Each structure stands twice: as structure tokens, then as C-alpha cells.
GROMACS .gro file of C-alpha atoms in nm:
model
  366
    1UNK     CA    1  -1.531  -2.043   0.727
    2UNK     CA    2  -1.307  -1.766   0.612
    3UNK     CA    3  -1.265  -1.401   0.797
    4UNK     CA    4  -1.191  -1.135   0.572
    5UNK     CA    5  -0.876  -0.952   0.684
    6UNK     CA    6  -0.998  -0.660   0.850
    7UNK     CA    7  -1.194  -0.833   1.075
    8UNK     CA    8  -0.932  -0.991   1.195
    9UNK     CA    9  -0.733  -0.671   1.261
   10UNK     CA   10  -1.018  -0.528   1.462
   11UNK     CA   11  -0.985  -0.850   1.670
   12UNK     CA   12  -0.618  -0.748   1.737
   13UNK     CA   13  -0.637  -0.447   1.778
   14UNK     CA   14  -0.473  -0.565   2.146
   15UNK     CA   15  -0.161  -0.714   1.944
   16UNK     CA   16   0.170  -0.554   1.922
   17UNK     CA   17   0.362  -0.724   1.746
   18UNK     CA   18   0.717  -0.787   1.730
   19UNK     CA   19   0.890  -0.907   1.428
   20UNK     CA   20   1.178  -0.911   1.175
   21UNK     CA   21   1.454  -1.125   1.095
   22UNK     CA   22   1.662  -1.413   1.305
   23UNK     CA   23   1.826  -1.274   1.575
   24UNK     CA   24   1.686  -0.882   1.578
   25UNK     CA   25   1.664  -0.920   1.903
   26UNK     CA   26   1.257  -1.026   1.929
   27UNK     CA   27   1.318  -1.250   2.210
   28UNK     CA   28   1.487  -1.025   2.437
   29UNK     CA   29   1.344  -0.747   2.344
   30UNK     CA   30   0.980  -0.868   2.359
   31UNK     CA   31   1.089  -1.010   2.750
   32UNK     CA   32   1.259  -0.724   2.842
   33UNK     CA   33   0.930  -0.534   2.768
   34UNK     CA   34   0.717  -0.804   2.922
   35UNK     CA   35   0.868  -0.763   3.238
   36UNK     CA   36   0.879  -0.359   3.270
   37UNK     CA   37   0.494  -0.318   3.160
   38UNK     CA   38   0.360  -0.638   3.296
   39UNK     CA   39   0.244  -0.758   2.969
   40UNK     CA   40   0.186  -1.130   2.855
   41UNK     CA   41   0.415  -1.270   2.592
   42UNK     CA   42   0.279  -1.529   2.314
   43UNK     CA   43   0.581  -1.685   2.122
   44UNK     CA   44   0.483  -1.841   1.817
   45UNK     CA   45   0.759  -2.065   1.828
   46UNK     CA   46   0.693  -2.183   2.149
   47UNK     CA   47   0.345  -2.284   2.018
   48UNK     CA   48   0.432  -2.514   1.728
   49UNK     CA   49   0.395  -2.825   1.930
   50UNK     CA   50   0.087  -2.783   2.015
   51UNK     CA   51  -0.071  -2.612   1.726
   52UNK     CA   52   0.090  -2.929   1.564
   53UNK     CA   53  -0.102  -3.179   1.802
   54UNK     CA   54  -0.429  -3.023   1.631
   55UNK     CA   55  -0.325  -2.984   1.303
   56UNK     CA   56  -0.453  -3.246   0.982
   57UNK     CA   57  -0.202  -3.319   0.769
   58UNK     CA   58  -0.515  -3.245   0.484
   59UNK     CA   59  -0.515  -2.911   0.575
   60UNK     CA   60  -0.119  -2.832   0.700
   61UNK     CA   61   0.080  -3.071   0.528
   62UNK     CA   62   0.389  -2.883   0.623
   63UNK     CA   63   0.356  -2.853   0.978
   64UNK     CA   64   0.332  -3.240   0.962
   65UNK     CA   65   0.616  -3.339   0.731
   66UNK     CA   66   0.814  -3.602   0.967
   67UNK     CA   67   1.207  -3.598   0.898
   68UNK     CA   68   1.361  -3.930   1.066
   69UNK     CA   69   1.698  -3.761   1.138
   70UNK     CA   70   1.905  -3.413   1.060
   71UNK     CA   71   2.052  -3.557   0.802
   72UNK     CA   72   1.690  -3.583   0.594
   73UNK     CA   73   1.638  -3.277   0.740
   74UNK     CA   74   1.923  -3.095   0.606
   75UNK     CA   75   1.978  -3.292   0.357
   76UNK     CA   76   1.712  -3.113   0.127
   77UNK     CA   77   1.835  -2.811  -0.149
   78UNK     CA   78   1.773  -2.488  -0.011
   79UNK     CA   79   1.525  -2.404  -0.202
   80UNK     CA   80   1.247  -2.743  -0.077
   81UNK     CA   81   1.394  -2.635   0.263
   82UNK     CA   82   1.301  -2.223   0.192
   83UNK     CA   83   0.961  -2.340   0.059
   84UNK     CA   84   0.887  -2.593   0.358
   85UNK     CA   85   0.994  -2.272   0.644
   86UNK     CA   86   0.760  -2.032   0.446
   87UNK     CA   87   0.478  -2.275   0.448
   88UNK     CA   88   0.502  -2.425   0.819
   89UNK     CA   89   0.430  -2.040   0.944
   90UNK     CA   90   0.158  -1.996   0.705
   91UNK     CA   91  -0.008  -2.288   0.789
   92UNK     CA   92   0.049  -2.194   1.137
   93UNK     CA   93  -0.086  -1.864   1.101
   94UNK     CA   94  -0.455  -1.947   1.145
   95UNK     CA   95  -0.387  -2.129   1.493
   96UNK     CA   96  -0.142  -1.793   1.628
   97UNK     CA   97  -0.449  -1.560   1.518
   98UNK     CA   98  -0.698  -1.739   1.683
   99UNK     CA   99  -0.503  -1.806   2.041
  100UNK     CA  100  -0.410  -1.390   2.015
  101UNK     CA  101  -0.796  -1.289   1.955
  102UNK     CA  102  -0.889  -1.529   2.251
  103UNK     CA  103  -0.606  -1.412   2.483
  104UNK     CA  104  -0.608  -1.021   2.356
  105UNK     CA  105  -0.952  -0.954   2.411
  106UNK     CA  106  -0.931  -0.781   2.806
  107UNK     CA  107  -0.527  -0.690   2.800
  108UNK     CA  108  -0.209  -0.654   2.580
  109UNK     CA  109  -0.067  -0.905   2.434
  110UNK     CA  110   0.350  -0.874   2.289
  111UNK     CA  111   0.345  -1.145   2.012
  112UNK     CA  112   0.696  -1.263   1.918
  113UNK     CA  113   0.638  -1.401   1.540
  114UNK     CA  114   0.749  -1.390   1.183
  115UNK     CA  115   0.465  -1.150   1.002
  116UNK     CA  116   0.556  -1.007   0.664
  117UNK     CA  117   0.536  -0.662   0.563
  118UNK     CA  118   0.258  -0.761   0.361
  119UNK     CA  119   0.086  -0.968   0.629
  120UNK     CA  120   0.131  -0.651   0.856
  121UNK     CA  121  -0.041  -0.447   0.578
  122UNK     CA  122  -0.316  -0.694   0.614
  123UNK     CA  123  -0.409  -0.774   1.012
  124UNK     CA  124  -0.183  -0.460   1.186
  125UNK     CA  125  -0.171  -0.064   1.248
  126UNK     CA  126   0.213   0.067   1.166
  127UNK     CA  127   0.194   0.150   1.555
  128UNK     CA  128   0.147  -0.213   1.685
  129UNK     CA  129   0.380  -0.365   1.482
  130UNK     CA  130   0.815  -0.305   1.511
  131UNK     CA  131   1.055  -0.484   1.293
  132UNK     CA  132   1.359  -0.580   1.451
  133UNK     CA  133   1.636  -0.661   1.197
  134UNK     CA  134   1.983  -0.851   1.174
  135UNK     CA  135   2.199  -0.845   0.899
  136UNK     CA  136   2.131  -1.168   0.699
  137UNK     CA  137   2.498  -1.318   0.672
  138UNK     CA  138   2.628  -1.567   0.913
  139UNK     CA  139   2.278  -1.652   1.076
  140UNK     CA  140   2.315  -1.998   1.171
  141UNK     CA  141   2.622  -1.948   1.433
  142UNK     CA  142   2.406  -1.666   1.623
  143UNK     CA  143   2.131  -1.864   1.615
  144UNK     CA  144   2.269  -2.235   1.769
  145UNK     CA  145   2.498  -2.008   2.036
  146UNK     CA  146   2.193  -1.876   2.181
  147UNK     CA  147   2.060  -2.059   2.509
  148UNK     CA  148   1.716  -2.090   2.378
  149UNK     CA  149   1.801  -2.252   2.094
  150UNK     CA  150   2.034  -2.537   2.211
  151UNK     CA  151   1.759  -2.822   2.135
  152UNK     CA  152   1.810  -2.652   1.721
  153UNK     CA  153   2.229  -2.649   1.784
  154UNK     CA  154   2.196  -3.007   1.935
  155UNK     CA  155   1.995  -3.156   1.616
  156UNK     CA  156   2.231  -2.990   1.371
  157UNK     CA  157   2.529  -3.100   1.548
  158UNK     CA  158   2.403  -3.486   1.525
  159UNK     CA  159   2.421  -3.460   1.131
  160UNK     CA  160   2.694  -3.664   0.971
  161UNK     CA  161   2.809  -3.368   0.836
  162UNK     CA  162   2.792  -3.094   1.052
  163UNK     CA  163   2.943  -2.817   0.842
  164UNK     CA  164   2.736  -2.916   0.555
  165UNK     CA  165   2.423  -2.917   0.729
  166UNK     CA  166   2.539  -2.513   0.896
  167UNK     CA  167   2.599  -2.455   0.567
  168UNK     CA  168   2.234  -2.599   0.429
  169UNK     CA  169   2.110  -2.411   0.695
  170UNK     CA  170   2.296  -2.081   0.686
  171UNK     CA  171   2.203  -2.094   0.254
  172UNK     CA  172   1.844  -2.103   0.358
  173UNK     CA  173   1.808  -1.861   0.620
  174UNK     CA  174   2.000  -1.615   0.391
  175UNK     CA  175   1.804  -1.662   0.095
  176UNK     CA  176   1.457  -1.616   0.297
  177UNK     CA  177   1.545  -1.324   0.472
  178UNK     CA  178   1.762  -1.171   0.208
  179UNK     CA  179   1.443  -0.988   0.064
  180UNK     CA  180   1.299  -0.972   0.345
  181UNK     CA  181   1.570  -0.753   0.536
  182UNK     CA  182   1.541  -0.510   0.246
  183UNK     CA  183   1.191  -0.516   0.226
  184UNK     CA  184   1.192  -0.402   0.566
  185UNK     CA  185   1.416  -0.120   0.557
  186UNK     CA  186   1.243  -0.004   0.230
  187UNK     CA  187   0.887   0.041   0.418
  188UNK     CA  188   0.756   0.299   0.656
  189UNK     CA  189   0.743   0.091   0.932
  190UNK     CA  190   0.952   0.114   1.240
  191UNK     CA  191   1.269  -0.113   1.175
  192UNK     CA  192   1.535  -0.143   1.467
  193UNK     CA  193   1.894  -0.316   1.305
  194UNK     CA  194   2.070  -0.494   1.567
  195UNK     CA  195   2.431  -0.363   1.573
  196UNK     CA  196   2.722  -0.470   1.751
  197UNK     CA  197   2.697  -0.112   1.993
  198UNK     CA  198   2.321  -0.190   1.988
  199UNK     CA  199   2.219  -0.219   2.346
  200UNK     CA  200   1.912  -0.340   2.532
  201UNK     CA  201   1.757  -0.057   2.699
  202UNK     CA  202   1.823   0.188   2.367
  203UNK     CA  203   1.624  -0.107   2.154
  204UNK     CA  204   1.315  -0.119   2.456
  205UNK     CA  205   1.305   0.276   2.451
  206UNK     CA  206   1.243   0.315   2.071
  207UNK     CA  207   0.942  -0.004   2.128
  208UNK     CA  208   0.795   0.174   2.439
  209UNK     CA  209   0.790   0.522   2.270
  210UNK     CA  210   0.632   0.331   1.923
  211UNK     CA  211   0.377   0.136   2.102
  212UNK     CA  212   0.287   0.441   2.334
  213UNK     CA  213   0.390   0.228   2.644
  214UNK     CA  214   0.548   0.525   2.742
  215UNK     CA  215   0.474   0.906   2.670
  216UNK     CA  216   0.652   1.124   2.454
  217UNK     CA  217   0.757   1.449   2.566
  218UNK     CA  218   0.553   1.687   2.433
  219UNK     CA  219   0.634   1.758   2.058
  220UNK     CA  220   0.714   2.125   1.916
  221UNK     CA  221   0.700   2.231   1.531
  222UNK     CA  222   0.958   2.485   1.468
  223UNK     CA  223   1.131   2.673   1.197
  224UNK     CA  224   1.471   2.669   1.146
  225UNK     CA  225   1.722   2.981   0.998
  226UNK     CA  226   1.994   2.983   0.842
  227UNK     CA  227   2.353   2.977   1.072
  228UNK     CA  228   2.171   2.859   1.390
  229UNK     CA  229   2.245   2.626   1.674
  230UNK     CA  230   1.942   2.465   1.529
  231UNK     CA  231   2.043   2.458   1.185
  232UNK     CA  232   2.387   2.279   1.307
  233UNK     CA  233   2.152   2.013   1.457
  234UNK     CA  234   1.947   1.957   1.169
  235UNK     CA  235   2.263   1.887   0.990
  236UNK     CA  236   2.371   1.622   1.259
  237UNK     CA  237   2.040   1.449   1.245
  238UNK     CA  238   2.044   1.436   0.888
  239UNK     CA  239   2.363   1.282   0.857
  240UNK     CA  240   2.275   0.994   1.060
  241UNK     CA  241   1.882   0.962   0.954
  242UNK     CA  242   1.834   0.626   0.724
  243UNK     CA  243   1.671   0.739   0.430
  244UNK     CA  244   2.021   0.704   0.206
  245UNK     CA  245   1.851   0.802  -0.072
  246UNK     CA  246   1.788   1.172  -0.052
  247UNK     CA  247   2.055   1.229   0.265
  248UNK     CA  248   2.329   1.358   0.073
  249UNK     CA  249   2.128   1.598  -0.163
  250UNK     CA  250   1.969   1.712   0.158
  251UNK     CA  251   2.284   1.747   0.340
  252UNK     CA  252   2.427   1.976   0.069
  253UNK     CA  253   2.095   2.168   0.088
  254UNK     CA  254   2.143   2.242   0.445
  255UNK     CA  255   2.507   2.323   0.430
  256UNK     CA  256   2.527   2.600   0.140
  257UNK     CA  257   2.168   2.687   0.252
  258UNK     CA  258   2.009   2.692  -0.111
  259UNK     CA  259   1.684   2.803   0.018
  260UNK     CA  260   1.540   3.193  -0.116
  261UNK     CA  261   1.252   3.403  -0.052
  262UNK     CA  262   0.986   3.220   0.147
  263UNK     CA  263   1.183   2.800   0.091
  264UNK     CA  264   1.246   2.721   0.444
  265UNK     CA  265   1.301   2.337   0.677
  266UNK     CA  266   1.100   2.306   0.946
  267UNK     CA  267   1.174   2.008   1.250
  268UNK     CA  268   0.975   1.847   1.474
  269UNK     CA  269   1.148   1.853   1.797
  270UNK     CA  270   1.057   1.641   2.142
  271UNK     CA  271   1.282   1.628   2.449
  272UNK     CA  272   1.492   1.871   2.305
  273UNK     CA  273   1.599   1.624   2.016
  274UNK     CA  274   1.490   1.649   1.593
  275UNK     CA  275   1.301   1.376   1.528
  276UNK     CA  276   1.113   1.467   1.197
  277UNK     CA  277   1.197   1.738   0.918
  278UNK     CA  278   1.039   1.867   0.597
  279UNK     CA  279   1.083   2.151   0.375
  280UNK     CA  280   0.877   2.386   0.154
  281UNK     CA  281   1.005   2.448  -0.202
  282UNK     CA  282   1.010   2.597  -0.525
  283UNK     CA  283   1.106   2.328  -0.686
  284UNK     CA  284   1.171   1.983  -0.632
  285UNK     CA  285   1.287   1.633  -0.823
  286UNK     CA  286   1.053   1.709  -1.141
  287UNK     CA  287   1.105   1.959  -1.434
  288UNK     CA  288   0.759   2.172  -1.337
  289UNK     CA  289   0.858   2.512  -1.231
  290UNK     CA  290   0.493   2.612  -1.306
  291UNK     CA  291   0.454   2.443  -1.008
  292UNK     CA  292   0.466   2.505  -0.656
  293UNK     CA  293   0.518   2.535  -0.376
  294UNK     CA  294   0.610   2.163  -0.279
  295UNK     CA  295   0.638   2.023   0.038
  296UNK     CA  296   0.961   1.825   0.025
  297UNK     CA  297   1.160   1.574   0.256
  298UNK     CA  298   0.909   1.485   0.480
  299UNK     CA  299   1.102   1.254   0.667
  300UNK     CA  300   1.064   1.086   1.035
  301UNK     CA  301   1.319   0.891   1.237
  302UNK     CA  302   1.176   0.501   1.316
  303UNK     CA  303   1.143   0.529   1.646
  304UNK     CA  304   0.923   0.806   1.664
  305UNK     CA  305   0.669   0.697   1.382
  306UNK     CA  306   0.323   0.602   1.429
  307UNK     CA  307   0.252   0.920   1.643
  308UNK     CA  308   0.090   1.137   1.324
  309UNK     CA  309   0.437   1.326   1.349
  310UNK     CA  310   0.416   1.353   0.927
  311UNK     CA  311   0.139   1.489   0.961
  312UNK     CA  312   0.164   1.742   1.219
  313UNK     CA  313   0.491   1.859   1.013
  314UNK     CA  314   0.263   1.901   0.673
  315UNK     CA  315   0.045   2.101   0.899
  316UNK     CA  316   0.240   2.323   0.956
  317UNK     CA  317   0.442   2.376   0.666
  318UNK     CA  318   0.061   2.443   0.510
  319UNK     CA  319  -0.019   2.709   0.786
  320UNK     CA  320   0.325   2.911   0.679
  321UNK     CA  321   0.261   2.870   0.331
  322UNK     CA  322  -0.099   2.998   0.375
  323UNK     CA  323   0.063   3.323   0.560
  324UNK     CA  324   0.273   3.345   0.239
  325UNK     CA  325   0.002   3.374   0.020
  326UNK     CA  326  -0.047   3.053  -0.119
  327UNK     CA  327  -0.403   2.897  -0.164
  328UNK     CA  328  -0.270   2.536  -0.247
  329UNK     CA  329   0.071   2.326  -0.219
  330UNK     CA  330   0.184   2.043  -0.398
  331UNK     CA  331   0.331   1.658  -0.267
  332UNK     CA  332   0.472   1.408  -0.511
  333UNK     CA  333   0.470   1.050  -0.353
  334UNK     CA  334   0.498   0.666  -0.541
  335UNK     CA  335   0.264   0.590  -0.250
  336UNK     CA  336  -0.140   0.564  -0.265
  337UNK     CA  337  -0.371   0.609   0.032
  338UNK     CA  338  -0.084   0.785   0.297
  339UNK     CA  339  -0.132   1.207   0.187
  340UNK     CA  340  -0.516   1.088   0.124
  341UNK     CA  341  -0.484   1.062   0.488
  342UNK     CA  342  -0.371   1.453   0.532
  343UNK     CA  343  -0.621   1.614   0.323
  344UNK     CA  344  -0.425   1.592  -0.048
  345UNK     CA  345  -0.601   1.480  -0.327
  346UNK     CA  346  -0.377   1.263  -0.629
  347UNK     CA  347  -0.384   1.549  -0.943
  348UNK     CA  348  -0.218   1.356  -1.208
  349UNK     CA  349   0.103   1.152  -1.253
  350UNK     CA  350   0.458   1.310  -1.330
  351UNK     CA  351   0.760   1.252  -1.468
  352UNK     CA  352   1.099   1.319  -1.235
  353UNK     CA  353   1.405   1.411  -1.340
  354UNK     CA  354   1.560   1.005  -1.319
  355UNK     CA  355   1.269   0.941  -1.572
  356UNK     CA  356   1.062   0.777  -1.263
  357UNK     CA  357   0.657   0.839  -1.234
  358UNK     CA  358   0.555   0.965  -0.956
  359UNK     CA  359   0.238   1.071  -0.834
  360UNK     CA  360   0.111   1.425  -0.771
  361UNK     CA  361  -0.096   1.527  -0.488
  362UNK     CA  362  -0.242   1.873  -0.400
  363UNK     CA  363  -0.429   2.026  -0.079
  364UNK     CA  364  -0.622   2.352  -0.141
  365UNK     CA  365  -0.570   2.540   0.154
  366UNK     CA  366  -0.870   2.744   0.163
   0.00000   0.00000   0.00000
């Protein structure tokens, strides 16, 4: 029997989960949260065994591959050793959705697993799913010098050649979560990178506030002028927001205020903090001045996504530049099925001024 994919997601629909790379913190963080909210925890890890016990070796060869010491175990290139990781969790994939539909259906359940962006595309919502992310370089000595993992630390030290087998190890983890790190930070889900100031209770705020565990403050659209206290903290904000790629365009934007006439920023603000900014534009990355007016940087910080801030921001922008006298404004995006979402409609594609396609998306305003 096979279920198609969104079935399954309305089956979880009881499912945060909590994801990423080795050592983002998913243990602690999906504990830590356990224990404030009274929620129930399902480790995948913790699960193997027995999903093992019940698996055919016809049907999940990988999951029963027998090794007879660490030294056939890490004795393999890095690449059979990649391969054999990626295919032991999806084989095991089936067993971890079926235990979550059973145990999700009356209460939350925090998973602690390895999805994909593209298998959270495929069973999840953006808000009941968080990334938590480690820079992938010397993975192996985090991950042996934690207490959960001393049965791992204790194999790997029993190979005849321990520093070959870290090193087996360390190649492997790297090369599989290489992409996958920068996958991550690409997409438009919330992402969390462990850092060495990184602290516990900052990392469990951010989840709360994305899974709605806790309530936001109330949120407030508002304008901002040129040589204001607000202005000063829009520059702040943008300085240390993550999207790298437009940041220091946008930063020299703000600070020699290139915006005329009717162009103006506008920030969603909650608890007295920017959390979300976008502009309206004459012009933007493309070489269309028949065009506008565009609605430009729409931009949201991680933590705070997954509460229809985007769109809320859009709104707005659309209400000002229907007082301006506008009838329609414009959107380019490289993504399909997001601005659907707010009303736009894709016009054709364009060219920008790096010789990129884009696509073009319009709202009539009415």
C-alpha cells in the first residue's frame, strides 16, 4: 500500500519537527522544550532498534547490513559509508511516520529526526518544522564527547586505528551534511546555527515563538522616515539579518536614504523589536523602468517566520501604494506558489541586471 504525501501531512499535522545537522542542538533543544510545555518527545534514533527488530532485510536492506567489528565498519570509503547513512533513515522513514501518526493523533508530539528540506516540502507546514544547524567541520569530536553518544565514542575507539576511523567518520559526516547545511540556510525555513555564544534559552525562545508554543506580542506595521530613531534601528537590524545577499545594497540604501517621492521601508515591529522589512520602489534589480511600483526586500528574521508576517508587510505596503494612486504593484521572485499565496498573479518572466530570470508577479489592487 502506498500513501500519497499529503495524506500523510494531514496525519501530522500534530508533528513539530526538529531537525538539521549533527550537533544543532536537536537533542537539547527538543528536551528543553519537552519539559517547559509538557510535550512527548519521539527520537528517531532512539527507535532504530526496534524498528530494526521488524524490519526484512527484502524490504530495508540497509537497516540490516551486519558489520562484525568497527574496523568493517569504518573501514568502508566514504562514499559506501555516505550512501549506507542516507539509506538506513530512508528505510526507516516509513516505521518513524507510522509510530508519529499513531502517537500524534490526541496531543503534540516534538520529533527529533533527520528530514530533508525536500522531505519537509513533502509531509510538513514551514511552522512545524525548525532546522537547527552546526557548522559541518570537525563533527566527529562533538559528537563522541557528548554523554549520549558514548556507546558511538566507545565503538570508534575499539578500531585498530582510531584516528583513521575519526577521520572515516569525520569525511562522511562532512560530505553528507556539506549540502545539506547550505541547503538549509538557502530556504525559507526557520534555521537556528549553533554558535559558540549560542545559549539554551535564546535557541528554545526562537522554537516556542515558531511553533506558537508561546504568543507573540502583538505585531505593528509601521513606516519608517528618514533620520529617525527608527530608521537607526532598521539599520542595526539589517546589518545583522542573514540574507547576505542583498544586506549590503540594502544597507547603503538605508544610510544615504536613496528613496524619492512616494519609495519608502516599512517594518514589522513586535515587542518593540524589527522583525520583518520591505520596501516600495521605483525600480528594482531589472532594467524595466516602465515598470512599477515594486515591492522590494521583503525580508523576515527566522525566528519569527511562519506567522504570515510577509504577508501582513505586502499588505500594507499595497494599502499605501493604493493611497498613492496606484491600481497595481509589481513582485519579482525565482519562487512559484509563495506570492500566489498573497493575491499576485506570475505576468511573465524577466531578465535582471546579473543576466538571471526571474519571475514577475502582479496584484491589481482594485
Amino acid at each position: 500500500m502506498i500513501f500519497q504525501d499529503n495524506v500523510i501531512k494531514e496525519y501530522l499535522k500534530n508533528v513539530y519537527f526538529i531537525t538539521g545537522t549533527p550537533c544543532g542542538g536537536k537533542t537539547t533543544i527538543s528536551r528543553e522544550l519537552a519539559k517547559r510545555h509538557h510535550l512527548s518527545v519521539y527520537d528517531i534514533d532512539e527507535q532504530f532498534a526496534d524498528h530494526q527488530k521488524v524490519s526484512d532485510a527484502a524490504f530495508q536492506p540497509s537497516m540490516n547490513k551486519v558489520f562484525k567489528d568497527a574496523d568493517e565498519f569504518f573501514g568502508r570509503t566514504v562514499e559506501e559509508y555516505q550512501k549506507w547513512l542516507i539509506d538506513n533513515t530512508r528505510e526507516q522513514l516509513d516505521f518513524v511516520f507510522l509510530d508519529l501518526i499513531r502517537l500524534s493523533q490526541n496531543e503534540i508530539v516534538l520529533c527529533d529526526c533527520h528530514l530533508t528540506v525536500e522531505e519537509a516540502e513533502k509531509y510538513t507546514e514551514p511552522s512545524r518544522i525548525v532546522f537547527l544547524i552546526n557548522e559541518p567541520s570537525n563533527l566527529i569530536e562533538d559528537y563522541c564527547n557528548r554523554p549520549d553518544h558514548q556507546g558511538f565514542s566507545d565503538f570508534i575507539n575499539s578500531a585498530s586505528d582510531i584516528e583513521k576511523a575519526k577521520a572515516t567518520c569525520n569525511a562522511t559526516l562532512r560530505a553528507l551534511n556539506e549540502k545539506r547545511y547550505n541547503k538549509i540556510k538557502n530556504s525559507n525555513y526557520l534555521w537556528i546555527e549553533r554558535k559558540e555564544n549560542s545559549t539554551v534559552d535564546e535557541t528554545v525562545r526562537k522554537v516556542e515563538l515558531h511553533f506558537g508554543l508561546i504568543n507573540m506580542d502583538p505585531l505593528e506595521i509601521r513606516k519608517v522616515d528618514r533620520d529617525t530613531g527608527l530608521a537607526e534601528k532598521l539599520i542595526h537590524f539589517v546589518e545583522n539579518f542573514s540574507w547576505d545577499d542583498v544586506k549590503e545594497h540594502t544597507l547603503w540604501m538605508l544610510r544615504t536614504w536613496v528613496f524619492s517621492d512616494w519609495e519608502t521601508v516599512f517594518v514589522a515591529m513586535t515587542g518593540g523589536q524589527i522583525v520583518g522589512m520591505t520596501s516600495i520602489m521605483k525600480a528594482d534589480y531589472y532594467p524595466l523602468p516602465e515598470i512599477y511600483p515594486w515591492i522590494s526586500c521583503v525580508f523576515v528574521t527566522e525566528e519569527y517566520r511562519g506567522h504570515r508576517i510577509s504577508e501582513k508587510l505586502i499588505d500594507f505596503a499595497n494599502i499605501y501604494a493604493k493611497e498613492k494612486g496606484f491600481n497595481r504593484t509589481y513582485i519579482p521572485s525565482g519562487q512559484i506558489g509563495l506570492y500566489e499565496k498573497y493575491g499576485y498573479h506570475y505576468l511573465k518572466d524577466i531578465v535582471n541586471y546579473g543576466n538571471g530570470t526571474d519571475r514577475l508577479y502582479v496584484k491589481e489592487l482594485g
